[in-house]
PDB file of C-alpha atoms and ligand atoms in Angstrom:
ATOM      1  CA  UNK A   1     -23.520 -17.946   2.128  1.00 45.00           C
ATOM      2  CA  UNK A   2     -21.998 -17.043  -1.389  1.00 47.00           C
ATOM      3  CA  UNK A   3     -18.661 -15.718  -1.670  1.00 53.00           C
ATOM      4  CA  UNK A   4     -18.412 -13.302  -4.325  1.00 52.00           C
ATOM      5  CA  UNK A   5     -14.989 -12.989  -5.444  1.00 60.00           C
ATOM      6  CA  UNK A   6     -15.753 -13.704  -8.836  1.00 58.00           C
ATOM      7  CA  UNK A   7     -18.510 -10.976  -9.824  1.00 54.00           C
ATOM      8  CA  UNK A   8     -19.283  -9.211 -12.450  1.00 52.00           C
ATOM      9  CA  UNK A   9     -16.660  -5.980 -10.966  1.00 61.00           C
ATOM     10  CA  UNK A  10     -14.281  -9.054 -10.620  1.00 78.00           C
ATOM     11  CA  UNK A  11     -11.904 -10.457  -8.379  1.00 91.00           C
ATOM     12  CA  UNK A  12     -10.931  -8.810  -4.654  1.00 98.00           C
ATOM     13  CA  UNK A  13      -7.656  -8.089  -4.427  1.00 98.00           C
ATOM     14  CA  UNK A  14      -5.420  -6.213  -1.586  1.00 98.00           C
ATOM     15  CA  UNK A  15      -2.780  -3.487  -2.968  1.00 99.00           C
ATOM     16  CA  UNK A  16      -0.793  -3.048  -0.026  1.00 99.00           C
ATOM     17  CA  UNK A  17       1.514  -0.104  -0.230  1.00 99.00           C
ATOM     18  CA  UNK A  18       4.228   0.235   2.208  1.00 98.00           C
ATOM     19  CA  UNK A  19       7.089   2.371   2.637  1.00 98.00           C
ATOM     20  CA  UNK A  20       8.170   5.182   5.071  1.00 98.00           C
ATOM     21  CA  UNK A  21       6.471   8.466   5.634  1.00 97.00           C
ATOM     22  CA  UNK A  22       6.297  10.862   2.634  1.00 97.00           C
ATOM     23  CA  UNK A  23       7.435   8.340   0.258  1.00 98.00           C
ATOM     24  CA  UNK A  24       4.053   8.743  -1.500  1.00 98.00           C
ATOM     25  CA  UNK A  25       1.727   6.019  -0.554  1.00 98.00           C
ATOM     26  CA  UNK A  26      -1.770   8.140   0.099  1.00 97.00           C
ATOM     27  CA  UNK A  27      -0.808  10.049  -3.208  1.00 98.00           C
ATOM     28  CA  UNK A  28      -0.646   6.948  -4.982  1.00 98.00           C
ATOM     29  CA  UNK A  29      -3.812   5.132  -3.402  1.00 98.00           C
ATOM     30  CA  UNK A  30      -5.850   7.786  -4.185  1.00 98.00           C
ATOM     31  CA  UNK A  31      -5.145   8.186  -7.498  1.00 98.00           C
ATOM     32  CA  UNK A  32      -4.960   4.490  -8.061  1.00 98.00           C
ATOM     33  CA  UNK A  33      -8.289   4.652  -6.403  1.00 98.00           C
ATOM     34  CA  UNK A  34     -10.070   7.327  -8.625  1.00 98.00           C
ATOM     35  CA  UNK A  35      -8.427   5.258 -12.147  1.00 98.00           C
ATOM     36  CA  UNK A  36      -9.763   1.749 -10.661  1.00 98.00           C
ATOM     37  CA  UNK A  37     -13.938   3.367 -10.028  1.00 98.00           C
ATOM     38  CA  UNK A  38     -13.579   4.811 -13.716  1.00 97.00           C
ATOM     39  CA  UNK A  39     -12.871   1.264 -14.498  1.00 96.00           C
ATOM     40  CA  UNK A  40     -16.029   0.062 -13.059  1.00 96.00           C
ATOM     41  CA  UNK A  41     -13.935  -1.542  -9.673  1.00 97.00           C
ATOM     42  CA  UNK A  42     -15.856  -1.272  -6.241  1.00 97.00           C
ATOM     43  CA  UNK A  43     -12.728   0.357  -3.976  1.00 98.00           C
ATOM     44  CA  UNK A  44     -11.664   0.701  -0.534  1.00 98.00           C
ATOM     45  CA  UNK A  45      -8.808   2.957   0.664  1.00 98.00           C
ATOM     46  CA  UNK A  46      -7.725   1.887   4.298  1.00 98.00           C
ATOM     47  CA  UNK A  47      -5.224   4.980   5.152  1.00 97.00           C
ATOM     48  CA  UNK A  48      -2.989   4.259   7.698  1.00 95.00           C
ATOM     49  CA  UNK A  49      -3.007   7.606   9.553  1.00 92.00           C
ATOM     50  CA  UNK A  50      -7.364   7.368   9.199  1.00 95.00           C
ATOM     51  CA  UNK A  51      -7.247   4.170  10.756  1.00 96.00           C
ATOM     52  CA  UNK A  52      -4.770   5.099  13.378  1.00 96.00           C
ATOM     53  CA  UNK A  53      -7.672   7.848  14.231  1.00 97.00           C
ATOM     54  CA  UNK A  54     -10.768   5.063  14.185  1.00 96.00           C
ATOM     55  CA  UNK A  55     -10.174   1.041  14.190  1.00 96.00           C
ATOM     56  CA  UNK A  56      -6.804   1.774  15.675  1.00 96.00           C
ATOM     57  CA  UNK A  57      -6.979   4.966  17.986  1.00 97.00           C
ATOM     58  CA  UNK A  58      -4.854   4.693  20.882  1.00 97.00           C
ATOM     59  CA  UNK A  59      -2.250   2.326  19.506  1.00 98.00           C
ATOM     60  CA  UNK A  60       1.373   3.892  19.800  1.00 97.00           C
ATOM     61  CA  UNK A  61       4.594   3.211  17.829  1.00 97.00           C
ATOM     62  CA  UNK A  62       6.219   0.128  19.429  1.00 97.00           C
ATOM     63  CA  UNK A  63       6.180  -2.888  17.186  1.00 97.00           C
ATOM     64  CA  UNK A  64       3.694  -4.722  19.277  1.00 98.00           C
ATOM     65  CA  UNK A  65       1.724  -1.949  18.778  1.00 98.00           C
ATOM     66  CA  UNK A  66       2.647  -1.554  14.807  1.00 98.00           C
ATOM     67  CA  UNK A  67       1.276  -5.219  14.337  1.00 98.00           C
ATOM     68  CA  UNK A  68      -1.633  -5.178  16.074  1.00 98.00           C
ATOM     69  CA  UNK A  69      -2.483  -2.069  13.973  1.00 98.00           C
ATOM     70  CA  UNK A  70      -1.303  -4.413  10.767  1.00 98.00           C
ATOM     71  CA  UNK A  71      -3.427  -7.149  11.868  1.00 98.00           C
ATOM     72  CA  UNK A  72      -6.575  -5.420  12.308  1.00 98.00           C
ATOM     73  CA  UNK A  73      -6.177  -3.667   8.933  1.00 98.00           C
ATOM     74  CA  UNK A  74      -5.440  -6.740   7.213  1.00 98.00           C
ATOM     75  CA  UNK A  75      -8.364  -8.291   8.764  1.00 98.00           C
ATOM     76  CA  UNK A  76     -10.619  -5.658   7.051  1.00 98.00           C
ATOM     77  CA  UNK A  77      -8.745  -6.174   4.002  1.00 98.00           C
ATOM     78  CA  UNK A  78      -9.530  -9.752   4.093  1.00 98.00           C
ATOM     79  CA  UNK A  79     -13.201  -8.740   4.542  1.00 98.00           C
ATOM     80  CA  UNK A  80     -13.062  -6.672   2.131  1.00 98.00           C
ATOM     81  CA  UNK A  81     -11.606  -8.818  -0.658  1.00 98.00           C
ATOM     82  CA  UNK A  82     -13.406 -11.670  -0.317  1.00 98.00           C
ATOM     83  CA  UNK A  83     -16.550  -9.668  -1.172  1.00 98.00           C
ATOM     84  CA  UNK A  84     -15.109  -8.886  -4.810  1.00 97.00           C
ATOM     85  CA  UNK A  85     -13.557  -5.158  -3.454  1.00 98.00           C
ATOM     86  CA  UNK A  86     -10.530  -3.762  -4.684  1.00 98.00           C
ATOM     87  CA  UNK A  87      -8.590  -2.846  -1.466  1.00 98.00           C
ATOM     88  CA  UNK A  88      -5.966  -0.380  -1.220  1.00 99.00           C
ATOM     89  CA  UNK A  89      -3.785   0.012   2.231  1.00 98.00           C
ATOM     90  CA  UNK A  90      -1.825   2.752   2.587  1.00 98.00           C
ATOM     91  CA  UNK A  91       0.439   2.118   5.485  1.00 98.00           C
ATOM     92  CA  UNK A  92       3.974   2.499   6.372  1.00 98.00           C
ATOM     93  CA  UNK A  93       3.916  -1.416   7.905  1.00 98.00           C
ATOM     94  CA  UNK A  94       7.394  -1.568   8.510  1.00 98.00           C
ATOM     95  CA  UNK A  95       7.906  -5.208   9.834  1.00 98.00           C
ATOM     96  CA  UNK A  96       8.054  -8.003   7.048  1.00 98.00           C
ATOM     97  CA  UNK A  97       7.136 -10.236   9.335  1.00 98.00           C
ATOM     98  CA  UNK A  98       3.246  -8.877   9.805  1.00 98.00           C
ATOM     99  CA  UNK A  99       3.108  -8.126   5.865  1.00 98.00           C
ATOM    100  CA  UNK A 100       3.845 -11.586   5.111  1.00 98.00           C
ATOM    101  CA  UNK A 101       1.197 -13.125   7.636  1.00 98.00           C
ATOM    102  CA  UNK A 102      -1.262 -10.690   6.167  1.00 98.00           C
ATOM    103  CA  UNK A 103      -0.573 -11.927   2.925  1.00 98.00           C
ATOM    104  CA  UNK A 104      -0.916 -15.343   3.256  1.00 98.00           C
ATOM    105  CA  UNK A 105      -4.034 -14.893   5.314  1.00 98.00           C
ATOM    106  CA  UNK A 106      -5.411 -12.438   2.152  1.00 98.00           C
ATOM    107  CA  UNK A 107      -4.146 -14.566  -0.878  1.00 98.00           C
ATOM    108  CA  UNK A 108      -5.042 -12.054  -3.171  1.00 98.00           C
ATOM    109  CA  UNK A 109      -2.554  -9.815  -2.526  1.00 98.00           C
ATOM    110  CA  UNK A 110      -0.286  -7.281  -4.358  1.00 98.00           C
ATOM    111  CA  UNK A 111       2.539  -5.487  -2.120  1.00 98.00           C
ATOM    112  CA  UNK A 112       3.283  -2.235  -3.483  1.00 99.00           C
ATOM    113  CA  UNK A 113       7.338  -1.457  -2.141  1.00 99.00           C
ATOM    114  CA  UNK A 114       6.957   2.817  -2.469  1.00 99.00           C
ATOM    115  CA  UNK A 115      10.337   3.913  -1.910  1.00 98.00           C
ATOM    116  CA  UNK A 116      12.235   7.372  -1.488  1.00 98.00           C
ATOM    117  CA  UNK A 117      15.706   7.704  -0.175  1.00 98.00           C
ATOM    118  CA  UNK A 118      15.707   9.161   2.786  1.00 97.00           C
ATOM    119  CA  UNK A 119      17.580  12.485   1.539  1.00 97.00           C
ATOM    120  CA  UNK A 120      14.615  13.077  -0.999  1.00 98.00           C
ATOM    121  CA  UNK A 121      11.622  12.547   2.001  1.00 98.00           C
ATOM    122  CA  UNK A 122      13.816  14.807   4.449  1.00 97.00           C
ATOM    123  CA  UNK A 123      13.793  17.554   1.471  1.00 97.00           C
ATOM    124  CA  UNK A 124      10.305  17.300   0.907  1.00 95.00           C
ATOM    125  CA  UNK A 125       9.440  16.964   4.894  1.00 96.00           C
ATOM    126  CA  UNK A 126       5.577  16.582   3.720  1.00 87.00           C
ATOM    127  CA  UNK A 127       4.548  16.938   7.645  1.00 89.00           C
ATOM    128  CA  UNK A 128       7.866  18.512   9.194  1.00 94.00           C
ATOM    129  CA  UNK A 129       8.505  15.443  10.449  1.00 95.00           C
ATOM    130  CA  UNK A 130      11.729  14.031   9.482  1.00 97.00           C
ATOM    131  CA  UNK A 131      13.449  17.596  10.725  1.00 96.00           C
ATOM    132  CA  UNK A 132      12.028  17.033  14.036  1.00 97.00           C
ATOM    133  CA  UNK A 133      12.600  13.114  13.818  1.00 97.00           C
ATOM    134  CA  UNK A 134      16.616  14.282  12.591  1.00 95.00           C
ATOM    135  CA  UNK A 135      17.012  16.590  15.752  1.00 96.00           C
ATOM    136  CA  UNK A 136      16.394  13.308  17.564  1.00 96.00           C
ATOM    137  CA  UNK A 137      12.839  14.920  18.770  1.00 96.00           C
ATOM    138  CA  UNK A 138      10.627  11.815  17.523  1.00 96.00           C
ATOM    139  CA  UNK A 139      11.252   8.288  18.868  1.00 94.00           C
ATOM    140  CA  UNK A 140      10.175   5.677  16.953  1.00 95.00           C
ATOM    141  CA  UNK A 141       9.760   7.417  13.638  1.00 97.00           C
ATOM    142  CA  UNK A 142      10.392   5.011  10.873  1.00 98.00           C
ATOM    143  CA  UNK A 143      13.292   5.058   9.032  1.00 97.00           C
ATOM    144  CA  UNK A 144      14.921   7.718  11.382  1.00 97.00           C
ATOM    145  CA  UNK A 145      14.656   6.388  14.977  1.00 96.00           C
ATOM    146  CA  UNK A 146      12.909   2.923  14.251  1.00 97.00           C
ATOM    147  CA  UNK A 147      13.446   0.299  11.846  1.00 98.00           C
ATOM    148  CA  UNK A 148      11.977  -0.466   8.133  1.00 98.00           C
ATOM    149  CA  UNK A 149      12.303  -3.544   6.711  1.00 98.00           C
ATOM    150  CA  UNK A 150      12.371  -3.526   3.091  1.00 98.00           C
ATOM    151  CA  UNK A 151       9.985  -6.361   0.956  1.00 98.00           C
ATOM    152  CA  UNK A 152      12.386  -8.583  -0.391  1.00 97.00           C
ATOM    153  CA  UNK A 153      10.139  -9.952  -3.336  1.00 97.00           C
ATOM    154  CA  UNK A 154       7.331  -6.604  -3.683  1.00 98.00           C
ATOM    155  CA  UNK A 155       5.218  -7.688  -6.980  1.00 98.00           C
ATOM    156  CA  UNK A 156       5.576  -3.737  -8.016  1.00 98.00           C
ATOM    157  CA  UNK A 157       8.745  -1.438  -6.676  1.00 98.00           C
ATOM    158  CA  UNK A 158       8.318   2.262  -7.534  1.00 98.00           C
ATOM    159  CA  UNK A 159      10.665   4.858  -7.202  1.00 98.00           C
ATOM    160  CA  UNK A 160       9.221   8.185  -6.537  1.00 98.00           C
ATOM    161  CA  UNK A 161      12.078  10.456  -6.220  1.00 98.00           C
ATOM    162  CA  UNK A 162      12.670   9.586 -10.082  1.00 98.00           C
ATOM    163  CA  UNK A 163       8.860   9.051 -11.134  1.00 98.00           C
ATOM    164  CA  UNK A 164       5.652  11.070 -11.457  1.00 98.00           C
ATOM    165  CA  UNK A 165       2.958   9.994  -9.718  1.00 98.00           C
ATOM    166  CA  UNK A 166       1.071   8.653 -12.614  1.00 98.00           C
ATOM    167  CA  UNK A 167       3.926   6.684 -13.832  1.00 98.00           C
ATOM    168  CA  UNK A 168       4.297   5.123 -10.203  1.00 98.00           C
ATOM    169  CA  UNK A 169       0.454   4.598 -10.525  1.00 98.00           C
ATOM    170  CA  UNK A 170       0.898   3.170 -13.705  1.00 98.00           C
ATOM    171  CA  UNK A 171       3.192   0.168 -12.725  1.00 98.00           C
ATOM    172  CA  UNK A 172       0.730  -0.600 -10.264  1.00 98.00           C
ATOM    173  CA  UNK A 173      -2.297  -0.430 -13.002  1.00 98.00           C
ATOM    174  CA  UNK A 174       0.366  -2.780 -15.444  1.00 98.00           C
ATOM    175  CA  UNK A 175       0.794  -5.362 -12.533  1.00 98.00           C
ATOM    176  CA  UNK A 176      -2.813  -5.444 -12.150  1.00 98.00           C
ATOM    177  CA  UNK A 177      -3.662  -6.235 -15.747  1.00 97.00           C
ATOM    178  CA  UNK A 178      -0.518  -8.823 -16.134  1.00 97.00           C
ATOM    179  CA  UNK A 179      -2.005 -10.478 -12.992  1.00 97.00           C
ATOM    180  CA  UNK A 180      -5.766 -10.547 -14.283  1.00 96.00           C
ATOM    181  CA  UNK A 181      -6.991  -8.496 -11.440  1.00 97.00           C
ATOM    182  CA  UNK A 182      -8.173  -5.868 -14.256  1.00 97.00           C
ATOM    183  CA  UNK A 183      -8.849  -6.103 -17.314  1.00 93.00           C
ATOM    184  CA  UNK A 184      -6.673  -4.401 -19.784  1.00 91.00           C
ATOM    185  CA  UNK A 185      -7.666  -1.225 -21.332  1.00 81.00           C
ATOM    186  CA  UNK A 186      -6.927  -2.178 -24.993  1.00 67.00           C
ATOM    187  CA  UNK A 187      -5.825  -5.545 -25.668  1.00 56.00           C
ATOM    188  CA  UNK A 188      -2.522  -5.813 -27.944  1.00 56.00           C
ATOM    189  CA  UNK A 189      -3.566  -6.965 -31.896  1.00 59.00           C
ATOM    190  CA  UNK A 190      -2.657 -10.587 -31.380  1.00 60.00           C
ATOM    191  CA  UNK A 191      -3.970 -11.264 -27.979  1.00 55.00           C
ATOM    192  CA  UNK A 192      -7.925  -9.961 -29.003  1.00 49.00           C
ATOM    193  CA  UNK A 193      -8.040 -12.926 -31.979  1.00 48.00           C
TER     194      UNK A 193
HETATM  195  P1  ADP B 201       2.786   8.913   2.365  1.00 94.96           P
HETATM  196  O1  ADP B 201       1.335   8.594   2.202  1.00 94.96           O
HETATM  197  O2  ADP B 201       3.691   7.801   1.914  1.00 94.96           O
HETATM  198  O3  ADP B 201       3.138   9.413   3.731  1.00 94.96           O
HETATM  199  P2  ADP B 201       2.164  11.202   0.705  1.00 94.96           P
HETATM  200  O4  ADP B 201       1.440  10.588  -0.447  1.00 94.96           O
HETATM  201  O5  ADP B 201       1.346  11.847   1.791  1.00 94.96           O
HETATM  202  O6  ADP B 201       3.144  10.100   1.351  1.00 94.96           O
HETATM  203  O7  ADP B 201       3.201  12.299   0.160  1.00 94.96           O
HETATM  204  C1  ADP B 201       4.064  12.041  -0.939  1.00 94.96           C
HETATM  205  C2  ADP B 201       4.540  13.346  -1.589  1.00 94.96           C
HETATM  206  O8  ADP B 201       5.453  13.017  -2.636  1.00 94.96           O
HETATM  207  C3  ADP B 201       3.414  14.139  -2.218  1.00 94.96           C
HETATM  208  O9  ADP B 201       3.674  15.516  -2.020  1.00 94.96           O
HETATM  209  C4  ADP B 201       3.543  13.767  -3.721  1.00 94.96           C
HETATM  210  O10 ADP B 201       3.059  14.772  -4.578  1.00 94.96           O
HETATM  211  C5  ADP B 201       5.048  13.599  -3.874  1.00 94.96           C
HETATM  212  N1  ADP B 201       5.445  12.684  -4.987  1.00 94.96           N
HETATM  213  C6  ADP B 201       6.396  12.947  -5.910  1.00 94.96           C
HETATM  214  N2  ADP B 201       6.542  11.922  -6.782  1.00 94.96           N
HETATM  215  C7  ADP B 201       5.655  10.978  -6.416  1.00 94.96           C
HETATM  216  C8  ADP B 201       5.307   9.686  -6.941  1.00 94.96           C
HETATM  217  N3  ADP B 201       5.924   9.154  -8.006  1.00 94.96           N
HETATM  218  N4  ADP B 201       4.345   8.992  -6.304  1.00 94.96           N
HETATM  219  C9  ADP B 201       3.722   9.496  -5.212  1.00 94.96           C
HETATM  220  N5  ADP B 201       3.991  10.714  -4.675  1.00 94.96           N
HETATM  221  C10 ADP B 201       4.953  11.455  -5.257  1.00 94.96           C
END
């Protein structure tokens, strides 16, 4: 059997975005999505709250729980990338511990840190969530009631209470190219001799 991580659309990769709830990590998958087909890329998003309704339904909030969701999302992402497809997770994964055992078991990965303070995600409340989660009505809700633990070495940070989307997106897109895992869109003068 052939492994095709090295055809013609190039090599798999996993962009794993993580971050709490609202911070802006389905915005940024899609988008990164749509710019990375116009580029000729074969892509996967794996959404975190999709999954949680398919590969994942009935899994709760505890961190056993959490992982096992990790795990099995990773393992499609594995799948996924070692078949030459550009995979994009979209998941709050708030344990290190499961993001760094899905990276070493991916290789080609790119962890995506997607933060907000928390003041900026309560005032934008996407899902009325963190007003609930605030009034002590949500257990387990990261970053409220349950823990987060922030990547300590993320290959791309963005800030997205001080960035547009397509300037978060576009960090992501620069520490693609800088990593070979896309070509870049017009090579500088120097570099094309
Ligand atoms: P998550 O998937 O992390 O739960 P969403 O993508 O659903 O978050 O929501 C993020 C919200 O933040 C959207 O309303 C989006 O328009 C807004 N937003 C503002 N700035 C940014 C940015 N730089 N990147 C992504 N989203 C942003």
């Amino acid at each position: 059997m052939t492994n095709s991580n090295h055809s013609a659309t190039g090599r798999g990769v996993t962009i794993w975005l993580t971050g709490l709830s609202g911070a802006g990590k389905s915005t940024i998958a899609d988008r990164l999505a749509e710019y990375l087909r116009r580029a000729g890329k074969r892509v996967e998003v794996l959404d975190g709250d999709v999954v949680r309704t398919n590969l994942s339904k009935g899994l709760g909030f505890s961190k056993e729980d959490r992982d096992t969701n990790i795990r099995r999302i990773g393992f499609v992402g594995k799948l996924l990338t070692r078949n030459g497809v550009t995979t994009i997770v979209a998941a709050i994964s708030p344990y290190r511990d499961v993001r760094d055992e899905v990276r070493r078991d991916i290789g080609d990965f790119v962890e995506v840190y997607v933060h907000c303070p928390l003041e900026e995600l309560s005032r934008r409340d996407v899902k009325g969530l963190y007003a609930k989660a605030m009034r002590g009505e949500i257990p387990n809700f990261t970053g409220v009631s349950d823990p987060y633990e922030e990547p300590l070495h993320p290959e791309v940070m963005v800030s997205t209470d001080r960035e547009t989307p397509d300037e978060s997106v576009g960090k992501v897109i620069a520490k693609l190219e800088e990593l070979r895992y896309l070509e870049p869109k017009k090579a500088p003068a120097a570099a094309r001799r």
